[in-house]
Amino acid sequence: MTGPLSRTDVALGQADDAALVQAYLAHVRVEKRLAERTVVLYTGDLEKLAHQAAAAGVALRRVQNAHIRRWVAQMHSGGRSARGIALILSGWRGFYVWLGRQGLVEHNPVQDVRAPKAGKPLPKALGVDESVQLASHVEAADDPALEARDACITELLYGCGLRIGELVGLDVVASASARGWIDAQAGEAHVLGKGSKRRSVPVGRAALAALARWLELRTAWVGHKIDASAALFVGAGGQRLTPQHIRVRLRRRSLLAGLATPVHPHMLRHSFASHVLQSSGDLRAVQELLGHASISTTQVYTRLDFQHLAQVYDAAHPRAQARAGDAGGNGPARPPAAVPARKPGR
C-alpha cells in the first residue's frame, strides 16, 4: 500500500523530467537493491524515453499510449531487435508503475504495449564433418583417464542427443534411485528428461567403445568413495561432474580440435537432431529421440534442414549464382545433380 504523499513526493510532483528519472534510479538502486549493471541499463533506457518525449514536446508525466506505440514502431523500423525493444519497454513500464504509486500519473502509458514478435532463432548445429572431427579428436597431452572421460561425454552428447542434465544424471549401473544409466548389452541409454519423463535412446558403436574405455580407467579416480561411485562421469576426486564443468571441458576440446566455433553441449544435441533428420527425414522419430512433448518443438529442425539444402543448392546449381549475380544465368539450364543425404559418421 502507498501512504499519503510526503514532502519528497510533493517535490517530485513539481520536478522536471530529469529529476524524476534520477529519483526513480535512486529508488531501484537503494530500495529495490538492483544490480549495478541493471541500473546502468535502466539509465540508458530512461534517457532514451526522456529524449523521445522531449522531441515530441511532451513531459514524461504526460506521455500517452499512442506515443509509446509510435516510439516502438520507430525503434523497430530502425533495426532494433524485438528482444531489445522488449527490454526497453520493461524499463519504461517499471518507471511508470513507480510514478503511479507516487500519485504522479493516472495511468501507465506502457500498459498493454508489446514488442514486435521475435522470430524464433534457428538452433546452432555443427556440420557432420565438424561433429566427427570433434568426436574423433584425441588430446594426447591430457591424462589418459581425463581424455577417455571427455571423449565418452562427447560421443554420448552427439551420438544420443542427450541434454546436459540427462548426461550428468547418468549412473554406472541401473537402480531404483538412478536418474539414468546405460545398458551396454542392449545398446541403450535410459534417461530422465524434462517433466520427469523417462525415455530410452540407442547408443551407437562409437559411443559404446568410448564408454568401455572410460569405465576401464574410471576406477582409478573413484577408488573406495562409495558415495560418489554411482555417478558415471566423475572428476579426479570421485565427485559427480557438474554441467558447468562439462561446458568448460567441451569448449576446450572443441578449440583444441581446431573447430572455428566453440562448442557447447546443446549444440551437439542440435547437431544430432539435424543429422538424423537429414538422413532419415523422419520428424516423428527425431521427436521421440529428443524427448520432445510436442512435435512443434522438433519442427525447428526442418527449417535447419532446409537451410542445409539451400546451401547445397547455392553451391551446386548452375542457376543459383544467377540469383545474386548474373540475372541472365550464363550457365546451362540443367537440373542439379542429386545430393545424397549424408549420414552421421559416428
Short mmCIF file of C-alpha atoms in Angstrom, two decimals:
data_model
loop_
_atom_site.label_atom_id
_atom_site.label_comp_id
_atom_site.label_asym_id
_atom_site.label_seq_id
_atom_site.Cartn_x
_atom_site.Cartn_y
_atom_site.Cartn_z
CA MET A 1 0.00 0.00 0.00
CA THR A 2 1.20 3.54 -0.76
CA GLY A 3 0.71 6.04 2.04
CA PRO A 4 -0.05 9.75 1.75
CA LEU A 5 2.39 11.86 -0.23
CA SER A 6 5.39 13.10 1.73
CA ARG A 7 7.21 16.39 1.15
CA THR A 8 9.55 14.45 -1.13
CA ASP A 9 6.58 13.20 -3.13
CA VAL A 10 5.20 16.72 -3.46
CA ALA A 11 8.59 17.93 -4.62
CA LEU A 12 8.65 15.13 -7.20
CA GLY A 13 5.31 16.28 -8.50
CA GLN A 14 6.87 19.65 -9.29
CA ALA A 15 10.16 18.25 -10.58
CA ASP A 16 11.33 18.24 -14.16
CA ASP A 17 11.81 15.07 -16.18
CA ALA A 18 15.50 14.69 -15.33
CA ALA A 19 14.77 14.85 -11.60
CA LEU A 20 12.02 12.23 -11.93
CA VAL A 21 14.37 9.87 -13.73
CA GLN A 22 17.11 10.36 -11.12
CA ALA A 23 14.65 9.80 -8.28
CA TYR A 24 13.48 6.54 -9.86
CA LEU A 25 17.04 5.32 -10.43
CA ALA A 26 17.83 6.05 -6.79
CA HIS A 27 14.73 4.03 -5.85
CA VAL A 28 15.78 0.93 -7.82
CA ARG A 29 19.36 1.20 -6.63
CA VAL A 30 18.70 1.77 -2.91
CA GLU A 31 15.24 0.39 -2.14
CA LYS A 32 14.97 -2.42 -4.69
CA ARG A 33 18.72 -3.12 -4.49
CA LEU A 34 19.03 -3.99 -8.15
CA ALA A 35 22.44 -4.89 -9.52
CA GLU A 36 24.55 -2.01 -10.74
CA ARG A 37 24.55 -3.45 -14.26
CA THR A 38 20.75 -3.40 -14.25
CA VAL A 39 20.71 0.19 -13.02
CA VAL A 40 23.05 1.16 -15.86
CA LEU A 41 20.70 -0.46 -18.38
CA TYR A 42 17.68 1.30 -16.83
CA THR A 43 19.56 4.61 -17.04
CA GLY A 44 20.12 4.21 -20.78
CA ASP A 45 16.51 3.18 -21.38
CA LEU A 46 15.10 6.14 -19.45
CA GLU A 47 17.45 8.57 -21.16
CA LYS A 48 16.03 7.28 -24.44
CA LEU A 49 12.50 7.78 -23.12
CA ALA A 50 13.26 11.35 -21.99
CA HIS A 51 14.83 12.13 -25.37
CA GLN A 52 11.78 10.82 -27.24
CA ALA A 53 9.41 12.78 -25.01
CA ALA A 54 11.43 15.98 -25.45
CA ALA A 55 11.46 15.54 -29.23
CA ALA A 56 7.67 15.14 -29.15
CA GLY A 57 7.31 18.22 -26.92
CA VAL A 58 5.64 16.31 -24.09
CA ALA A 59 6.62 15.92 -20.44
CA LEU A 60 7.23 12.39 -19.15
CA ARG A 61 4.16 12.63 -16.93
CA ARG A 62 2.02 13.49 -19.99
CA VAL A 63 3.20 10.67 -22.26
CA GLN A 64 0.29 8.71 -23.75
CA ASN A 65 -0.10 5.17 -25.01
CA ALA A 66 -0.01 6.44 -28.61
CA HIS A 67 3.41 8.00 -28.01
CA ILE A 68 4.84 4.71 -26.73
CA ARG A 69 3.44 2.78 -29.69
CA ARG A 70 4.90 5.29 -32.14
CA TRP A 71 8.33 5.10 -30.50
CA VAL A 72 8.25 1.30 -30.54
CA ALA A 73 7.45 1.39 -34.27
CA GLN A 74 10.35 3.78 -34.83
CA MET A 75 12.76 1.54 -32.93
CA HIS A 76 11.59 -1.48 -34.89
CA SER A 77 11.91 0.23 -38.29
CA GLY A 78 15.33 1.48 -37.19
CA GLY A 79 16.57 -2.10 -36.84
CA ARG A 80 16.26 -2.60 -33.07
CA SER A 81 15.67 -6.28 -32.30
CA ALA A 82 12.39 -7.47 -30.83
CA ARG A 83 14.21 -8.64 -27.71
CA GLY A 84 15.94 -5.27 -27.33
CA ILE A 85 12.62 -3.44 -27.62
CA ALA A 86 11.04 -5.77 -25.07
CA LEU A 87 13.80 -4.98 -22.56
CA ILE A 88 13.41 -1.23 -23.12
CA LEU A 89 9.64 -1.47 -22.64
CA SER A 90 10.19 -3.37 -19.40
CA GLY A 91 12.32 -0.50 -18.07
CA TRP A 92 9.79 2.11 -19.15
CA ARG A 93 6.91 0.11 -17.68
CA GLY A 94 8.62 -0.09 -14.28
CA PHE A 95 9.24 3.66 -14.31
CA TYR A 96 5.56 4.45 -14.89
CA VAL A 97 4.45 1.91 -12.29
CA TRP A 98 6.60 3.81 -9.79
CA LEU A 99 5.20 7.18 -10.91
CA GLY A 100 1.70 5.79 -10.44
CA ARG A 101 2.49 4.69 -6.90
CA GLN A 102 3.70 8.21 -6.18
CA GLY A 103 0.40 9.58 -7.46
CA LEU A 104 2.15 11.41 -10.30
CA VAL A 105 0.37 9.75 -13.23
CA GLU A 106 -3.18 8.48 -13.55
CA HIS A 107 -2.38 5.65 -15.93
CA ASN A 108 0.60 3.71 -17.25
CA PRO A 109 1.12 4.58 -20.95
CA VAL A 110 3.23 1.44 -21.45
CA GLN A 111 0.38 -0.80 -20.31
CA ASP A 112 -0.60 -3.33 -22.99
CA VAL A 113 2.21 -2.23 -25.33
CA ARG A 114 4.17 -5.24 -26.51
CA ALA A 115 7.34 -5.54 -28.51
CA PRO A 116 7.13 -6.95 -32.05
CA LYS A 117 7.07 -10.71 -32.10
CA ALA A 118 10.57 -12.09 -32.30
CA GLY A 119 11.34 -14.72 -34.87
CA LYS A 120 12.50 -17.93 -33.27
CA PRO A 121 16.23 -18.25 -33.95
CA LEU A 122 17.49 -21.41 -35.61
CA PRO A 123 19.48 -23.70 -33.35
CA LYS A 124 23.21 -23.71 -33.94
CA ALA A 125 24.43 -27.07 -35.17
CA LEU A 126 27.74 -28.40 -36.42
CA GLY A 127 28.19 -29.97 -39.81
CA VAL A 128 28.68 -33.73 -39.99
CA ASP A 129 32.40 -33.39 -40.68
CA GLU A 130 32.87 -30.97 -37.78
CA SER A 131 30.98 -33.27 -35.42
CA VAL A 132 33.11 -36.26 -36.39
CA GLN A 133 36.26 -34.14 -36.11
CA LEU A 134 35.32 -33.20 -32.55
CA ALA A 135 34.35 -36.74 -31.53
CA SER A 136 37.50 -38.25 -33.10
CA HIS A 137 39.89 -35.76 -31.53
CA VAL A 138 42.43 -37.20 -29.09
CA GLU A 139 44.19 -34.83 -26.71
CA ALA A 140 47.42 -36.76 -26.09
CA ALA A 141 48.71 -34.22 -23.57
CA ASP A 142 45.85 -34.95 -21.16
CA ASP A 143 45.79 -37.65 -18.52
CA PRO A 144 44.52 -40.84 -20.26
CA ALA A 145 41.54 -41.12 -17.90
CA LEU A 146 40.64 -37.48 -18.45
CA GLU A 147 40.87 -37.86 -22.21
CA ALA A 148 38.78 -41.06 -22.13
CA ARG A 149 36.11 -39.35 -20.00
CA ASP A 150 35.87 -36.29 -22.23
CA ALA A 151 35.76 -38.44 -25.36
CA CYS A 152 32.92 -40.52 -23.90
CA ILE A 153 31.00 -37.36 -22.94
CA THR A 154 31.34 -36.02 -26.48
CA GLU A 155 30.23 -39.31 -28.05
CA LEU A 156 27.12 -39.55 -25.87
CA LEU A 157 26.09 -35.92 -26.39
CA TYR A 158 26.42 -36.18 -30.16
CA GLY A 159 25.56 -39.85 -30.61
CA CYS A 160 22.46 -39.85 -28.39
CA GLY A 161 21.30 -36.23 -28.40
CA LEU A 162 21.23 -36.07 -24.60
CA ARG A 163 20.57 -32.90 -22.66
CA ILE A 164 23.41 -31.95 -20.36
CA GLY A 165 21.22 -32.58 -17.30
CA GLU A 166 20.45 -36.07 -18.57
CA LEU A 167 24.15 -36.73 -19.11
CA VAL A 168 25.31 -35.66 -15.64
CA GLY A 169 22.48 -37.70 -14.10
CA LEU A 170 23.76 -40.99 -15.54
CA ASP A 171 24.86 -43.65 -13.04
CA VAL A 172 27.17 -46.56 -13.69
CA VAL A 173 24.50 -49.18 -13.04
CA ALA A 174 20.73 -49.27 -13.03
CA SER A 175 19.00 -48.91 -9.68
CA ALA A 176 15.69 -47.79 -8.21
CA SER A 177 17.21 -44.40 -7.32
CA ALA A 178 19.16 -43.87 -10.56
CA ARG A 179 18.11 -40.97 -12.75
CA GLY A 180 19.68 -42.66 -15.73
CA TRP A 181 22.08 -45.37 -16.84
CA ILE A 182 23.46 -47.05 -19.96
CA ASP A 183 22.67 -50.65 -20.82
CA ALA A 184 25.75 -51.53 -22.86
CA GLN A 185 24.45 -55.02 -23.66
CA ALA A 186 21.27 -53.66 -25.23
CA GLY A 187 22.99 -50.56 -26.62
CA GLU A 188 20.52 -48.20 -24.93
CA ALA A 189 20.70 -45.15 -22.69
CA HIS A 190 17.87 -44.72 -20.20
CA VAL A 191 17.49 -41.11 -19.07
CA LEU A 192 15.19 -38.91 -17.04
CA GLY A 193 14.23 -35.94 -19.18
CA LYS A 194 12.17 -32.79 -18.75
CA GLY A 195 8.97 -33.19 -16.79
CA SER A 196 10.45 -36.27 -15.11
CA LYS A 197 9.70 -38.27 -18.24
CA ARG A 198 11.86 -41.31 -18.88
CA ARG A 199 12.93 -42.35 -22.35
CA SER A 200 15.37 -44.75 -23.97
CA VAL A 201 17.65 -43.85 -26.86
CA PRO A 202 20.00 -46.08 -28.86
CA VAL A 203 23.75 -45.85 -28.26
CA GLY A 204 25.97 -46.36 -31.30
CA ARG A 205 29.12 -48.46 -31.58
CA ALA A 206 31.49 -45.50 -31.31
CA ALA A 207 29.83 -44.30 -28.11
CA LEU A 208 29.83 -47.82 -26.61
CA ALA A 209 33.54 -48.19 -27.38
CA ALA A 210 34.25 -44.82 -25.73
CA LEU A 211 32.15 -45.87 -22.73
CA ALA A 212 34.08 -49.13 -22.32
CA ARG A 213 37.37 -47.24 -22.44
CA TRP A 214 36.21 -44.72 -19.83
CA LEU A 215 34.86 -47.38 -17.46
CA GLU A 216 38.19 -49.16 -17.65
CA LEU A 217 40.03 -46.06 -16.40
CA ARG A 218 37.32 -44.62 -14.16
CA THR A 219 38.09 -46.88 -11.18
CA ALA A 220 41.48 -45.21 -10.74
CA TRP A 221 39.67 -41.98 -9.89
CA VAL A 222 36.75 -43.27 -7.87
CA GLY A 223 38.69 -45.63 -5.59
CA HIS A 224 36.67 -46.52 -2.48
CA LYS A 225 34.40 -43.45 -2.45
CA ILE A 226 31.15 -45.35 -2.13
CA ASP A 227 29.03 -42.18 -2.01
CA ALA A 228 30.31 -40.98 -5.38
CA SER A 229 30.83 -44.30 -7.14
CA ALA A 230 27.32 -44.35 -8.60
CA ALA A 231 27.99 -41.39 -10.92
CA LEU A 232 29.10 -42.36 -14.40
CA PHE A 233 31.04 -39.16 -15.01
CA VAL A 234 33.25 -38.05 -12.15
CA GLY A 235 36.23 -35.82 -11.55
CA ALA A 236 39.65 -36.92 -10.30
CA GLY A 237 38.36 -36.69 -6.72
CA GLY A 238 35.44 -39.03 -7.41
CA GLN A 239 32.72 -36.34 -7.35
CA ARG A 240 29.91 -36.25 -9.90
CA LEU A 241 30.61 -33.71 -12.64
CA THR A 242 28.53 -30.54 -12.79
CA PRO A 243 27.00 -29.16 -16.01
CA GLN A 244 29.32 -26.16 -15.84
CA HIS A 245 32.39 -28.40 -15.63
CA ILE A 246 31.28 -30.24 -18.76
CA ARG A 247 30.63 -26.97 -20.61
CA VAL A 248 34.17 -25.80 -19.87
CA ARG A 249 35.73 -29.12 -20.90
CA LEU A 250 33.72 -29.34 -24.14
CA ARG A 251 34.57 -25.77 -25.12
CA ARG A 252 38.26 -26.53 -24.53
CA ARG A 253 38.05 -29.76 -26.52
CA SER A 254 36.41 -28.04 -29.49
CA LEU A 255 39.11 -25.38 -29.64
CA LEU A 256 41.90 -27.95 -29.36
CA ALA A 257 40.23 -29.99 -32.11
CA GLY A 258 40.55 -26.99 -34.43
CA LEU A 259 36.86 -26.10 -34.74
CA ALA A 260 36.17 -22.48 -35.64
CA THR A 261 33.23 -22.22 -33.23
CA PRO A 262 33.43 -23.05 -29.50
CA VAL A 263 31.02 -25.91 -28.88
CA HIS A 264 28.54 -26.16 -26.01
CA PRO A 265 26.61 -29.32 -25.05
CA HIS A 266 23.26 -28.28 -26.52
CA MET A 267 24.95 -27.61 -29.87
CA LEU A 268 25.77 -31.32 -30.05
CA ARG A 269 22.13 -32.14 -29.29
CA HIS A 270 21.10 -29.86 -32.16
CA SER A 271 23.70 -31.50 -34.40
CA PHE A 272 22.40 -34.96 -33.51
CA ALA A 273 18.81 -33.98 -34.37
CA SER A 274 19.75 -32.19 -37.58
CA HIS A 275 21.90 -35.02 -38.90
CA VAL A 276 19.35 -37.73 -38.09
CA LEU A 277 16.63 -35.69 -39.82
CA GLN A 278 18.83 -35.07 -42.87
CA SER A 279 19.47 -38.79 -43.21
CA SER A 280 16.02 -40.17 -42.38
CA GLY A 281 13.50 -37.39 -42.97
CA ASP A 282 11.51 -38.89 -40.08
CA LEU A 283 10.45 -35.98 -37.89
CA ARG A 284 8.44 -38.18 -35.52
CA ALA A 285 11.44 -40.37 -34.84
CA VAL A 286 13.56 -37.32 -34.05
CA GLN A 287 10.85 -36.13 -31.68
CA GLU A 288 10.96 -39.44 -29.82
CA LEU A 289 14.74 -39.49 -29.67
CA LEU A 290 14.91 -35.96 -28.27
CA GLY A 291 12.05 -36.49 -25.81
CA HIS A 292 10.03 -33.50 -27.05
CA ALA A 293 6.47 -33.43 -25.76
CA SER A 294 5.24 -31.56 -28.85
CA ILE A 295 6.12 -32.08 -32.48
CA SER A 296 6.13 -28.29 -32.93
CA THR A 297 9.29 -28.12 -30.82
CA THR A 298 11.00 -30.56 -33.15
CA GLN A 299 9.86 -28.81 -36.32
CA VAL A 300 12.57 -26.17 -35.93
CA TYR A 301 14.97 -28.79 -37.29
CA THR A 302 13.04 -28.90 -40.56
CA ARG A 303 13.99 -25.24 -41.01
CA LEU A 304 17.59 -26.10 -40.18
CA ASP A 305 17.47 -28.99 -42.64
CA PHE A 306 16.06 -26.71 -45.35
CA GLN A 307 18.84 -24.21 -44.65
CA HIS A 308 21.34 -27.03 -45.25
CA LEU A 309 19.64 -27.96 -48.52
CA ALA A 310 19.62 -24.31 -49.61
CA GLN A 311 23.37 -24.13 -49.03
CA VAL A 312 23.86 -27.27 -51.11
CA TYR A 313 21.72 -25.72 -53.85
CA ASP A 314 23.67 -22.46 -53.83
CA ALA A 315 26.96 -24.35 -54.10
CA ALA A 316 25.89 -26.89 -56.73
CA HIS A 317 23.17 -25.50 -59.01
CA PRO A 318 24.38 -23.59 -62.11
CA ARG A 319 21.46 -21.17 -61.77
CA ALA A 320 21.99 -20.46 -58.07
CA GLN A 321 24.67 -17.82 -58.61
CA ALA A 322 22.41 -16.02 -61.06
CA ARG A 323 20.06 -15.11 -58.22
CA ALA A 324 22.64 -12.86 -56.60
CA GLY A 325 24.87 -12.06 -59.56
CA ASP A 326 24.23 -12.52 -63.28
CA ALA A 327 20.47 -12.32 -63.66
CA GLY A 328 20.72 -13.84 -67.10
CA GLY A 329 22.40 -17.01 -65.89
CA ASN A 330 25.22 -17.83 -68.26
CA GLY A 331 25.43 -21.48 -67.27
CA PRO A 332 23.43 -24.23 -68.94
CA ALA A 333 19.92 -24.73 -67.60
CA ARG A 334 20.29 -28.25 -66.28
CA PRO A 335 18.91 -29.80 -63.07
CA PRO A 336 21.30 -30.12 -60.13
CA ALA A 337 22.99 -33.41 -59.52
CA ALA A 338 21.29 -35.47 -56.90
CA VAL A 339 22.80 -34.84 -53.49
CA PRO A 340 22.60 -37.95 -51.32
CA ALA A 341 21.66 -37.49 -47.68
CA ARG A 342 24.76 -37.62 -45.50
CA LYS A 343 24.65 -39.99 -42.61
CA PRO A 344 26.37 -39.13 -39.35
CA GLY A 345 29.74 -40.80 -39.29
CA ARG A 346 29.54 -41.78 -35.64
#
